[in-house]
Amino acid sequence: MRSIILLALAAPLFFSSGLAPAQPATPKGPQAAASAPGPGGPGAGARGGMGPRFGRNYTPGWSMMSEAERAEHRKQMAGARTPDECRAVRDEHRKLMEQRAKERGMTHLRGPRHDACGGFRN
């Protein structure tokens, strides 16, 4: 009788062990090297600071831009070598997005949450 009870208790453990999902081969979440660029910017480089940043938290009108326009904006911002060049690209982009917002009947273009050129060391 004792062996039947033990068998009844052990059987579910034995059969359920084969049904449990295996752990994934790679850990969950983003895994990046220490030198990989962070989200929203090209990362640390020869300029010493993080350089210009771009993305929805840095770029006014991000939601009104196509993927091609976003790629071009990234390229222009990444090409800025000084804080003044960065501000010139940023200000020109702001004017373009204000014009686009006006054409779409928007009364106000929200400013960026963070300074896109704040990553330069002066």
C-alpha positions as protocol buffer text, in pm:
chain_id: "A"
residue {
  index: 1
  type: MET
  ca { x: 0 y: 0 z: 0 }
}
residue {
  index: 2
  type: ARG
  ca { x: 283 y: 238 z: 87 }
}
residue {
  index: 3
  type: SER
  ca { x: 450 y: 182 z: -252 }
}
residue {
  index: 4
  type: ILE
  ca { x: 125 y: 263 z: -435 }
}
residue {
  index: 5
  type: ILE
  ca { x: 96 y: 593 z: -246 }
}
residue {
  index: 6
  type: LEU
  ca { x: 459 y: 679 z: -322 }
}
residue {
  index: 7
  type: LEU
  ca { x: 405 y: 588 z: -687 }
}
residue {
  index: 8
  type: ALA
  ca { x: 92 y: 805 z: -700 }
}
residue {
  index: 9
  type: LEU
  ca { x: 285 y: 1100 z: -555 }
}
residue {
  index: 10
  type: ALA
  ca { x: 597 y: 1050 z: -766 }
}
residue {
  index: 11
  type: ALA
  ca { x: 425 y: 990 z: -1101 }
}
residue {
  index: 12
  type: PRO
  ca { x: 309 y: 1351 z: -1158 }
}
residue {
  index: 13
  type: LEU
  ca { x: 658 y: 1479 z: -1078 }
}
residue {
  index: 14
  type: PHE
  ca { x: 817 y: 1232 z: -1316 }
}
residue {
  index: 15
  type: PHE
  ca { x: 582 y: 1301 z: -1606 }
}
residue {
  index: 16
  type: SER
  ca { x: 568 y: 1679 z: -1564 }
}
residue {
  index: 17
  type: SER
  ca { x: 946 y: 1719 z: -1575 }
}
residue {
  index: 18
  type: GLY
  ca { x: 950 y: 1641 z: -1948 }
}
residue {
  index: 19
  type: LEU
  ca { x: 682 y: 1901 z: -2021 }
}
residue {
  index: 20
  type: ALA
  ca { x: 851 y: 2195 z: -1853 }
}
residue {
  index: 21
  type: PRO
  ca { x: 994 y: 2441 z: -2104 }
}
residue {
  index: 22
  type: ALA
  ca { x: 1370 y: 2461 z: -2120 }
}
residue {
  index: 23
  type: GLN
  ca { x: 1539 y: 2788 z: -2035 }
}
residue {
  index: 24
  type: PRO
  ca { x: 1614 y: 3002 z: -2338 }
}
residue {
  index: 25
  type: ALA
  ca { x: 1964 y: 2972 z: -2479 }
}
residue {
  index: 26
  type: THR
  ca { x: 2014 y: 3349 z: -2456 }
}
residue {
  index: 27
  type: PRO
  ca { x: 1921 y: 3572 z: -2164 }
}
residue {
  index: 28
  type: LYS
  ca { x: 1612 y: 3789 z: -2198 }
}
residue {
  index: 29
  type: GLY
  ca { x: 1639 y: 4159 z: -2260 }
}
residue {
  index: 30
  type: PRO
  ca { x: 1879 y: 4363 z: -2466 }
}
residue {
  index: 31
  type: GLN
  ca { x: 2238 y: 4254 z: -2443 }
}
residue {
  index: 32
  type: ALA
  ca { x: 2490 y: 4496 z: -2583 }
}
residue {
  index: 33
  type: ALA
  ca { x: 2862 y: 4538 z: -2559 }
}
residue {
  index: 34
  type: ALA
  ca { x: 2989 y: 4820 z: -2341 }
}
residue {
  index: 35
  type: SER
  ca { x: 3094 y: 5017 z: -2650 }
}
residue {
  index: 36
  type: ALA
  ca { x: 2767 y: 4966 z: -2838 }
}
residue {
  index: 37
  type: PRO
  ca { x: 2564 y: 5280 z: -2904 }
}
residue {
  index: 38
  type: GLY
  ca { x: 2275 y: 5347 z: -2671 }
}
residue {
  index: 39
  type: PRO
  ca { x: 1922 y: 5420 z: -2783 }
}
residue {
  index: 40
  type: GLY
  ca { x: 1871 y: 5752 z: -2952 }
}
residue {
  index: 41
  type: GLY
  ca { x: 2228 y: 5842 z: -3046 }
}
residue {
  index: 42
  type: PRO
  ca { x: 2549 y: 5732 z: -3205 }
}
residue {
  index: 43
  type: GLY
  ca { x: 2724 y: 5667 z: -2875 }
}
residue {
  index: 44
  type: ALA
  ca { x: 3058 y: 5780 z: -2747 }
}
residue {
  index: 45
  type: GLY
  ca { x: 3313 y: 5851 z: -3012 }
}
residue {
  index: 46
  type: ALA
  ca { x: 3611 y: 6060 z: -3103 }
}
residue {
  index: 47
  type: ARG
  ca { x: 3437 y: 6377 z: -2983 }
}
residue {
  index: 48
  type: GLY
  ca { x: 3469 y: 6270 z: -2619 }
}
residue {
  index: 49
  type: GLY
  ca { x: 3100 y: 6317 z: -2532 }
}
residue {
  index: 50
  type: MET
  ca { x: 2795 y: 6135 z: -2655 }
}
residue {
  index: 51
  type: GLY
  ca { x: 2757 y: 6371 z: -2947 }
}
residue {
  index: 52
  type: PRO
  ca { x: 2424 y: 6465 z: -3100 }
}
residue {
  index: 53
  type: ARG
  ca { x: 2116 y: 6267 z: -3012 }
}
residue {
  index: 54
  type: PHE
  ca { x: 1800 y: 6197 z: -3207 }
}
residue {
  index: 55
  type: GLY
  ca { x: 1474 y: 6016 z: -3165 }
}
residue {
  index: 56
  type: ARG
  ca { x: 1128 y: 6093 z: -3034 }
}
residue {
  index: 57
  type: ASN
  ca { x: 1262 y: 6243 z: -2710 }
}
residue {
  index: 58
  type: TYR
  ca { x: 1511 y: 6470 z: -2889 }
}
residue {
  index: 59
  type: THR
  ca { x: 1361 y: 6549 z: -3230 }
}
residue {
  index: 60
  type: PRO
  ca { x: 1056 y: 6774 z: -3267 }
}
residue {
  index: 61
  type: GLY
  ca { x: 810 y: 6636 z: -3522 }
}
residue {
  index: 62
  type: TRP
  ca { x: 950 y: 6281 z: -3502 }
}
residue {
  index: 63
  type: SER
  ca { x: 601 y: 6135 z: -3544 }
}
residue {
  index: 64
  type: MET
  ca { x: 545 y: 6339 z: -3862 }
}
residue {
  index: 65
  type: MET
  ca { x: 859 y: 6204 z: -4029 }
}
residue {
  index: 66
  type: SER
  ca { x: 883 y: 5904 z: -4261 }
}
residue {
  index: 67
  type: GLU
  ca { x: 1145 y: 5636 z: -4200 }
}
residue {
  index: 68
  type: ALA
  ca { x: 1355 y: 5782 z: -4484 }
}
residue {
  index: 69
  type: GLU
  ca { x: 1336 y: 6129 z: -4327 }
}
residue {
  index: 70
  type: ARG
  ca { x: 1435 y: 5987 z: -3990 }
}
residue {
  index: 71
  type: ALA
  ca { x: 1734 y: 5811 z: -4145 }
}
residue {
  index: 72
  type: GLU
  ca { x: 1841 y: 6133 z: -4318 }
}
residue {
  index: 73
  type: HIS
  ca { x: 1801 y: 6329 z: -3994 }
}
residue {
  index: 74
  type: ARG
  ca { x: 2012 y: 6071 z: -3807 }
}
residue {
  index: 75
  type: LYS
  ca { x: 2279 y: 6103 z: -4076 }
}
residue {
  index: 76
  type: GLN
  ca { x: 2280 y: 6483 z: -4054 }
}
residue {
  index: 77
  type: MET
  ca { x: 2293 y: 6484 z: -3674 }
}
residue {
  index: 78
  type: ALA
  ca { x: 2567 y: 6221 z: -3665 }
}
residue {
  index: 79
  type: GLY
  ca { x: 2765 y: 6432 z: -3913 }
}
residue {
  index: 80
  type: ALA
  ca { x: 2766 y: 6733 z: -3681 }
}
residue {
  index: 81
  type: ARG
  ca { x: 3118 y: 6766 z: -3539 }
}
residue {
  index: 82
  type: THR
  ca { x: 3071 y: 7065 z: -3311 }
}
residue {
  index: 83
  type: PRO
  ca { x: 2795 y: 7191 z: -3084 }
}
residue {
  index: 84
  type: ASP
  ca { x: 2736 y: 7482 z: -3325 }
}
residue {
  index: 85
  type: GLU
  ca { x: 2693 y: 7246 z: -3623 }
}
residue {
  index: 86
  type: CYS
  ca { x: 2456 y: 7035 z: -3417 }
}
residue {
  index: 87
  type: ARG
  ca { x: 2247 y: 7337 z: -3319 }
}
residue {
  index: 88
  type: ALA
  ca { x: 2233 y: 7454 z: -3683 }
}
residue {
  index: 89
  type: VAL
  ca { x: 2102 y: 7113 z: -3797 }
}
residue {
  index: 90
  type: ARG
  ca { x: 1858 y: 7102 z: -3503 }
}
residue {
  index: 91
  type: ASP
  ca { x: 1726 y: 7455 z: -3566 }
}
residue {
  index: 92
  type: GLU
  ca { x: 1682 y: 7398 z: -3940 }
}
residue {
  index: 93
  type: HIS
  ca { x: 1494 y: 7076 z: -3869 }
}
residue {
  index: 94
  type: ARG
  ca { x: 1274 y: 7256 z: -3616 }
}
residue {
  index: 95
  type: LYS
  ca { x: 1176 y: 7517 z: -3878 }
}
residue {
  index: 96
  type: LEU
  ca { x: 1087 y: 7242 z: -4126 }
}
residue {
  index: 97
  type: MET
  ca { x: 873 y: 7058 z: -3870 }
}
residue {
  index: 98
  type: GLU
  ca { x: 698 y: 7380 z: -3761 }
}
residue {
  index: 99
  type: GLN
  ca { x: 607 y: 7444 z: -4126 }
}
residue {
  index: 100
  type: ARG
  ca { x: 481 y: 7086 z: -4164 }
}
residue {
  index: 101
  type: ALA
  ca { x: 274 y: 7114 z: -3845 }
}
residue {
  index: 102
  type: LYS
  ca { x: 117 y: 7437 z: -3971 }
}
residue {
  index: 103
  type: GLU
  ca { x: 31 y: 7270 z: -4305 }
}
residue {
  index: 104
  type: ARG
  ca { x: -141 y: 6990 z: -4112 }
}
residue {
  index: 105
  type: GLY
  ca { x: -347 y: 7233 z: -3906 }
}
residue {
  index: 106
  type: MET
  ca { x: -155 y: 7184 z: -3584 }
}
residue {
  index: 107
  type: THR
  ca { x: -139 y: 7497 z: -3372 }
}
residue {
  index: 108
  type: HIS
  ca { x: 165 y: 7401 z: -3167 }
}
residue {
  index: 109
  type: LEU
  ca { x: 468 y: 7180 z: -3224 }
}
residue {
  index: 110
  type: ARG
  ca { x: 578 y: 7030 z: -2895 }
}
residue {
  index: 111
  type: GLY
  ca { x: 942 y: 7085 z: -2814 }
}
residue {
  index: 112
  type: PRO
  ca { x: 1184 y: 6801 z: -2744 }
}
residue {
  index: 113
  type: ARG
  ca { x: 1204 y: 6656 z: -2394 }
}
residue {
  index: 114
  type: HIS
  ca { x: 1584 y: 6672 z: -2399 }
}
residue {
  index: 115
  type: ASP
  ca { x: 1847 y: 6883 z: -2574 }
}
residue {
  index: 116
  type: ALA
  ca { x: 1960 y: 6699 z: -2888 }
}
residue {
  index: 117
  type: CYS
  ca { x: 2298 y: 6875 z: -2876 }
}
residue {
  index: 118
  type: GLY
  ca { x: 2350 y: 6839 z: -2501 }
}
residue {
  index: 119
  type: GLY
  ca { x: 2584 y: 6543 z: -2548 }
}
residue {
  index: 120
  type: PHE
  ca { x: 2871 y: 6756 z: -2675 }
}
residue {
  index: 121
  type: ARG
  ca { x: 3143 y: 6847 z: -2430 }
}
residue {
  index: 122
  type: ASN
  ca { x: 3231 y: 7212 z: -2454 }
}
